[in-house]
Amino acid sequence: MGLNYYQIKKNVRKARKLVIQGTTSAGSGHPGGSFSMAEIVGVILFKYLRHDPKNPQWEERDKLILSKGHAAPGLFSNLAVAGYFDESELLTLRKFGSKLQGHPDLKCPGVEFCGGSLGIGLSFSIGSAMAAKIDGKDTRIFTIMGDGETDEGQVWEAAMTGSKYKVDNLTAILDRNFIQQDSYTEKVMPLDEELVGDNLSEMWKDASRWKTGDKWRSFGWNVIEIDGHRIEQIDNAIKKATSTKGLPSIIIARTIKGKGVEHMEDNPQWHGKAADPDIAPIIDTELDCQFMIAPSIIAGDMSNLENEVKRCVHGRADYIHLDVMDGQFVPNKTFDYTKIKELRPLTVIPFDTHLMINDPGKQIKNYVDAGSDIITVHAEVCDESSFGEIHDYLKQNQVGVGLAINPDTDIPNWSYKFLPTLDQLIVMSVVPGKSGQKYIESTHEKMNQINSVLEQNNFQGYIEADGGVTLDNIGSCFHDGARIFVGGSAIIGQQDVRGVITEFRNTTLLARRKLLLKKANDLGGTELVKKWIDLHKIGEKKQQLMKIATEAGFL
Ligand code: DX5
Ligand code: ZN
């Protein structure tokens, strides 16, 4: 049984950290391509692959084939998180005698193919898929290819063969990060069209310039195009691909090389280079600083919540925050699970259901069945046993588990035992009951106390800031430790939802940059600050960092 959205996200975060630890300790390796495929590997390994880390040669297992073999650290790190071997083995990457070499080796449990000469993996995968069919097995093959490697003619021979023999038990994923070796695919050998200049984001955004899908369709493949860093889109695409019969499927996942580490993103330099040991700890903190924006739709037109959801989709929200109020736990009444069920088919964006209701245990099944991706209940109406039942029920049903505390509530002692497996803690910064209220300033102070309790109790989840979050205070909420930001009146209450969400992201990004510059300064003073800034070669990042560092007195 697969993991839920939040568990996959946490595992992928851990895997990225292991890639940095491994490549830095080896002094070489391929972090860029390991990061562009991180979410793809995570969804396959932690949700869809039928496998057994304790029995890697299990006869009935599905197979994950990494054709872009140089991204081995990205595979090894996820295999370690899945339990094939101890995570500390990543520190032996590329060392003599290690089973974790520069390219995958069958000595390593979980590895199905010695990828490395590019362009061969798809052929091997088609052979494996056809063999499974001949043996009457329902084995599924998942193959991850790089976009640069599809310059190899063999890939297209394999593509013809795949559709000729209708290998519908094969799902190929193209890690479309627009970079190969030391340059851009659209300069080296365009798959879409020639790239003028270095600004990749243009290629990313303008679907009218995308031609790669047409190439595969013309070879008789079922083609699905997605954002390769959105777990819900990868999940949905694999669901579609594995249920498509009569032809093979390819998921063209538009990704960012080096995703997760700002100075590596879209930077060909990080194709095959490791971070320096003095920089690695700052990157480790950066990987803990991924943040999400969750508009709260009750701040919009309550008579047309469908349209509010559509505005969130257009705004590229990370989550959609659904405030359920029963008129008892809070005076106000909004909607219940029947509305959530109606809204569910509108999008695959995760539904972040916030239950402000009495006796949530009685209703939890309804909110699971309605399609919530995470359900948060209030500590004020739970105790150890009632929350325990809710917690276990949600885990059994692949739904994230959240706990919320009101402004005058501390984290209750009975909840400490659940903190290691809790996916989300909502720290209310308004008295719940409606949107449009002012942020309670004392929440900042409260957050310091909460952070130490969370650290002592091995909390691995995300803190969600909910209530009165605006562009003015989101930076300090980020510094407090929140990583999910609910925006009702400040987002849905505004005209241009996409514009405001972009502003929320940019403002939080500035706060993150400041936090990382402080980390660099704490670890190595001005010299390390200068070194950190100098790494940011793509776009305007360097100038912005210089400005922040000067204002903060680090330069
Ligand atoms: C309040 C809700 C919040 C609220 C957020 O009880 O839990 O999610 O809708 O709206 P703003 O951001 O306007 O406070
Ligand atoms: Zn809420």
Short mmCIF file of C-alpha atoms in Angstrom, two decimals, residues 282-526:
data_model
loop_
_atom_site.label_atom_id
_atom_site.label_comp_id
_atom_site.label_asym_id
_atom_site.label_seq_id
_atom_site.Cartn_x
_atom_site.Cartn_y
_atom_site.Cartn_z
CA ILE A 282 23.70 25.63 3.97
CA ILE A 283 22.14 23.54 1.20
CA ASP A 284 20.87 21.12 3.86
CA THR A 285 19.02 24.00 5.53
CA GLU A 286 17.77 25.23 2.13
CA LEU A 287 16.18 21.82 1.53
CA ASP A 288 14.23 22.30 4.77
CA CYS A 289 13.02 25.62 3.45
CA GLN A 290 10.71 24.47 0.65
CA PHE A 291 7.41 26.26 1.20
CA MET A 292 3.85 25.97 -0.02
CA ILE A 293 1.02 28.48 -0.57
CA ALA A 294 -2.55 27.43 0.37
CA PRO A 295 -5.36 29.86 -0.52
CA SER A 296 -8.42 29.63 1.77
CA ILE A 297 -11.52 29.69 -0.44
CA ILE A 298 -13.99 30.78 2.26
CA ALA A 299 -12.57 34.30 1.77
CA GLY A 300 -14.19 34.27 -1.67
CA ASP A 301 -17.73 33.91 -3.06
CA MET A 302 -19.29 31.25 -0.82
CA SER A 303 -22.13 30.84 -3.34
CA ASN A 304 -19.66 29.84 -6.06
CA LEU A 305 -16.82 27.89 -4.46
CA GLU A 306 -16.29 26.05 -7.75
CA ASN A 307 -15.07 29.30 -9.24
CA GLU A 308 -12.84 29.96 -6.23
CA VAL A 309 -11.20 26.55 -6.76
CA LYS A 310 -10.68 27.41 -10.42
CA ARG A 311 -9.00 30.66 -9.37
CA CYS A 312 -6.63 28.64 -7.18
CA VAL A 313 -5.81 26.33 -10.10
CA HIS A 314 -5.16 29.30 -12.36
CA GLY A 315 -3.03 30.80 -9.59
CA ARG A 316 -0.93 27.59 -9.41
CA ALA A 317 -1.63 27.20 -5.69
CA ASP A 318 0.24 24.35 -3.95
CA TYR A 319 -2.75 23.38 -1.78
CA ILE A 320 -6.37 24.45 -1.49
CA HIS A 321 -7.29 25.22 2.11
CA LEU A 322 -10.84 24.13 2.94
CA ASP A 323 -12.22 25.61 6.18
CA VAL A 324 -15.05 23.42 7.47
CA MET A 325 -17.01 25.14 10.26
CA ASP A 326 -19.98 23.51 12.02
CA GLY A 327 -21.46 26.50 13.83
CA GLN A 328 -20.66 24.79 17.16
CA PHE A 329 -16.88 24.55 17.58
CA VAL A 330 -16.87 28.00 16.00
CA PRO A 331 -19.93 30.30 15.69
CA ASN A 332 -19.78 30.38 11.90
CA LYS A 333 -21.00 27.62 9.52
CA THR A 334 -19.34 27.15 6.11
CA PHE A 335 -19.73 23.80 4.31
CA ASP A 336 -19.22 20.08 4.95
CA TYR A 337 -17.90 17.00 3.12
CA THR A 338 -20.70 17.03 0.55
CA LYS A 339 -19.27 20.31 -0.87
CA ILE A 340 -15.73 18.95 -0.81
CA LYS A 341 -16.95 15.92 -2.78
CA GLU A 342 -18.41 18.28 -5.39
CA LEU A 343 -15.22 20.30 -5.65
CA ARG A 344 -12.86 17.30 -5.83
CA PRO A 345 -13.18 16.55 -9.57
CA LEU A 346 -12.15 20.16 -10.42
CA THR A 347 -8.44 19.67 -9.71
CA VAL A 348 -5.70 17.28 -8.51
CA ILE A 349 -4.21 20.03 -6.32
CA PRO A 350 -4.10 18.66 -2.75
CA PHE A 351 -7.14 19.48 -0.58
CA ASP A 352 -5.97 20.76 2.82
CA THR A 353 -9.13 20.19 4.88
CA HIS A 354 -9.25 22.15 8.16
CA LEU A 355 -12.00 20.77 10.41
CA MET A 356 -13.28 23.31 12.89
CA ILE A 357 -16.00 20.97 14.15
CA ASN A 358 -16.92 19.22 17.37
CA ASP A 359 -16.42 15.44 17.61
CA PRO A 360 -14.41 15.13 14.38
CA GLY A 361 -13.91 11.37 14.88
CA LYS A 362 -17.54 10.74 13.99
CA GLN A 363 -17.17 12.48 10.62
CA ILE A 364 -13.62 11.61 9.59
CA LYS A 365 -14.61 8.85 7.12
CA ASN A 366 -16.84 11.29 5.23
CA TYR A 367 -13.97 13.74 4.76
CA VAL A 368 -11.64 10.97 3.64
CA ASP A 369 -14.21 9.68 1.13
CA ALA A 370 -14.80 13.25 -0.11
CA GLY A 371 -11.20 13.33 -1.35
CA SER A 372 -9.21 15.26 1.26
CA ASP A 373 -5.42 14.85 0.94
CA ILE A 374 -4.81 15.95 4.51
CA ILE A 375 -7.29 16.44 7.34
CA THR A 376 -6.52 18.63 10.32
CA VAL A 377 -8.58 18.42 13.51
CA HIS A 378 -8.40 20.70 16.53
CA ALA A 379 -6.60 19.64 19.71
CA GLU A 380 -9.28 21.44 21.75
CA VAL A 381 -11.87 18.78 20.81
CA CYS A 382 -9.60 15.72 20.99
CA ASP A 383 -7.75 13.66 23.58
CA GLU A 384 -5.09 10.97 23.26
CA SER A 385 -7.47 8.14 22.38
CA SER A 386 -9.86 10.04 20.06
CA PHE A 387 -6.95 11.63 18.18
CA GLY A 388 -5.17 8.26 18.11
CA GLU A 389 -8.13 6.71 16.30
CA ILE A 390 -8.28 9.59 13.81
CA HIS A 391 -4.51 9.41 13.28
CA ASP A 392 -4.50 5.67 12.57
CA TYR A 393 -7.58 5.83 10.33
CA LEU A 394 -6.05 8.57 8.18
CA LYS A 395 -2.71 6.74 7.91
CA GLN A 396 -4.51 3.55 6.83
CA ASN A 397 -6.28 5.54 4.12
CA GLN A 398 -3.21 7.38 2.72
CA VAL A 399 -4.49 10.73 3.97
CA GLY A 400 -2.19 13.22 5.68
CA VAL A 401 -2.72 13.86 9.40
CA GLY A 402 -2.88 17.37 10.83
CA LEU A 403 -3.41 18.83 14.30
CA ALA A 404 -4.46 22.45 14.91
CA ILE A 405 -4.07 24.57 18.06
CA ASN A 406 -5.93 27.80 18.77
CA PRO A 407 -4.06 30.96 19.79
CA ASP A 408 -4.49 30.24 23.52
CA THR A 409 -3.74 26.53 23.24
CA ASP A 410 -0.28 25.01 23.62
CA ILE A 411 0.68 21.69 22.06
CA PRO A 412 -1.02 19.24 24.48
CA ASN A 413 1.25 16.68 26.20
CA TRP A 414 -0.94 13.81 24.97
CA SER A 415 -0.06 14.75 21.39
CA TYR A 416 3.74 14.47 21.84
CA LYS A 417 3.67 10.78 20.92
CA PHE A 418 2.07 11.60 17.58
CA LEU A 419 4.51 14.35 16.59
CA PRO A 420 7.02 12.06 14.77
CA THR A 421 4.30 10.88 12.36
CA LEU A 422 2.21 14.07 12.18
CA ASP A 423 2.26 15.55 8.65
CA GLN A 424 1.11 19.05 9.62
CA LEU A 425 0.68 21.28 12.65
CA ILE A 426 -1.62 24.28 12.16
CA VAL A 427 -0.73 27.12 14.52
CA MET A 428 -3.77 29.39 14.45
CA SER A 429 -2.84 33.06 14.45
CA VAL A 430 -6.47 34.20 14.72
CA VAL A 431 -9.34 32.90 16.84
CA PRO A 432 -10.91 30.54 14.32
CA GLY A 433 -14.31 31.26 12.87
CA LYS A 434 -13.89 33.52 9.84
CA SER A 435 -11.39 34.93 7.35
CA GLY A 436 -10.26 38.56 7.21
CA GLN A 437 -9.11 38.83 10.83
CA LYS A 438 -5.86 40.48 11.97
CA TYR A 439 -2.80 38.32 12.73
CA ILE A 440 -2.27 37.92 16.51
CA GLU A 441 1.33 39.22 17.00
CA SER A 442 2.03 37.06 20.08
CA THR A 443 1.95 34.04 17.75
CA HIS A 444 5.56 34.85 16.77
CA GLU A 445 6.70 34.45 20.40
CA LYS A 446 4.58 31.31 20.80
CA MET A 447 6.28 29.80 17.76
CA ASN A 448 9.67 29.79 19.51
CA GLN A 449 8.25 27.62 22.33
CA ILE A 450 6.52 25.36 19.82
CA ASN A 451 9.71 24.86 17.78
CA SER A 452 11.63 23.50 20.74
CA VAL A 453 8.78 21.06 21.61
CA LEU A 454 8.67 19.92 17.98
CA GLU A 455 12.43 19.44 17.83
CA GLN A 456 12.51 17.48 21.09
CA ASN A 457 9.75 15.20 19.78
CA ASN A 458 11.21 14.53 16.34
CA PHE A 459 8.51 16.35 14.36
CA GLN A 460 9.18 15.78 10.62
CA GLY A 461 6.06 17.47 9.26
CA TYR A 462 5.25 21.00 8.13
CA ILE A 463 4.05 23.93 10.24
CA GLU A 464 1.10 25.72 8.65
CA ALA A 465 0.49 29.38 9.46
CA ASP A 466 -3.26 30.00 9.32
CA GLY A 467 -5.07 33.28 10.02
CA GLY A 468 -4.22 36.86 9.04
CA VAL A 469 -1.17 35.91 6.96
CA THR A 470 -0.29 38.76 4.62
CA LEU A 471 2.61 39.95 2.44
CA ASP A 472 3.73 42.08 5.43
CA ASN A 473 4.08 39.25 7.94
CA ILE A 474 4.74 36.15 5.78
CA GLY A 475 8.51 36.75 6.03
CA SER A 476 8.45 36.63 9.84
CA CYS A 477 6.09 33.62 9.76
CA PHE A 478 8.71 31.90 7.60
CA HIS A 479 11.45 32.80 10.08
CA ASP A 480 9.21 31.38 12.84
CA GLY A 481 9.39 28.02 11.07
CA ALA A 482 6.11 27.93 9.11
CA ARG A 483 6.43 26.34 5.68
CA ILE A 484 2.80 26.33 4.55
CA PHE A 485 1.03 29.68 4.34
CA VAL A 486 -2.76 29.96 4.27
CA GLY A 487 -4.07 33.06 2.57
CA GLY A 488 -7.76 33.92 2.74
CA SER A 489 -8.45 37.64 2.44
CA ALA A 490 -4.84 38.29 1.35
CA ILE A 491 -5.13 35.89 -1.64
CA ILE A 492 -8.67 34.78 -2.50
CA GLY A 493 -9.96 38.13 -1.30
CA GLN A 494 -7.87 39.80 -4.03
CA GLN A 495 -8.63 40.32 -7.73
CA ASP A 496 -5.52 38.73 -9.25
CA VAL A 497 -5.01 35.42 -7.42
CA ARG A 498 -2.11 34.31 -9.64
CA GLY A 499 -0.37 37.67 -9.19
CA VAL A 500 -0.78 37.63 -5.41
CA ILE A 501 0.41 34.04 -5.10
CA THR A 502 3.52 35.00 -7.10
CA GLU A 503 4.06 37.92 -4.71
CA PHE A 504 3.63 35.59 -1.72
CA ARG A 505 6.27 33.27 -3.23
CA ASN A 506 8.73 36.08 -3.99
CA THR A 507 8.35 37.59 -0.51
CA THR A 508 8.89 34.19 1.14
CA LEU A 509 11.87 33.57 -1.16
CA LEU A 510 13.49 36.78 0.11
CA ALA A 511 12.98 35.57 3.70
CA ARG A 512 14.52 32.22 2.80
CA ARG A 513 17.52 33.88 1.15
CA LYS A 514 18.06 36.00 4.25
CA LEU A 515 17.87 32.92 6.50
CA LEU A 516 20.48 31.10 4.36
CA LEU A 517 22.81 34.12 4.27
CA LYS A 518 22.61 34.24 8.06
CA LYS A 519 23.46 30.52 8.14
CA ALA A 520 26.48 31.17 5.90
CA ASN A 521 27.55 34.07 8.11
CA ASP A 522 27.15 31.99 11.29
CA LEU A 523 29.19 29.13 9.79
CA GLY A 524 31.93 31.05 8.01
CA GLY A 525 31.56 34.80 8.31
CA THR A 526 31.93 37.18 5.35
#
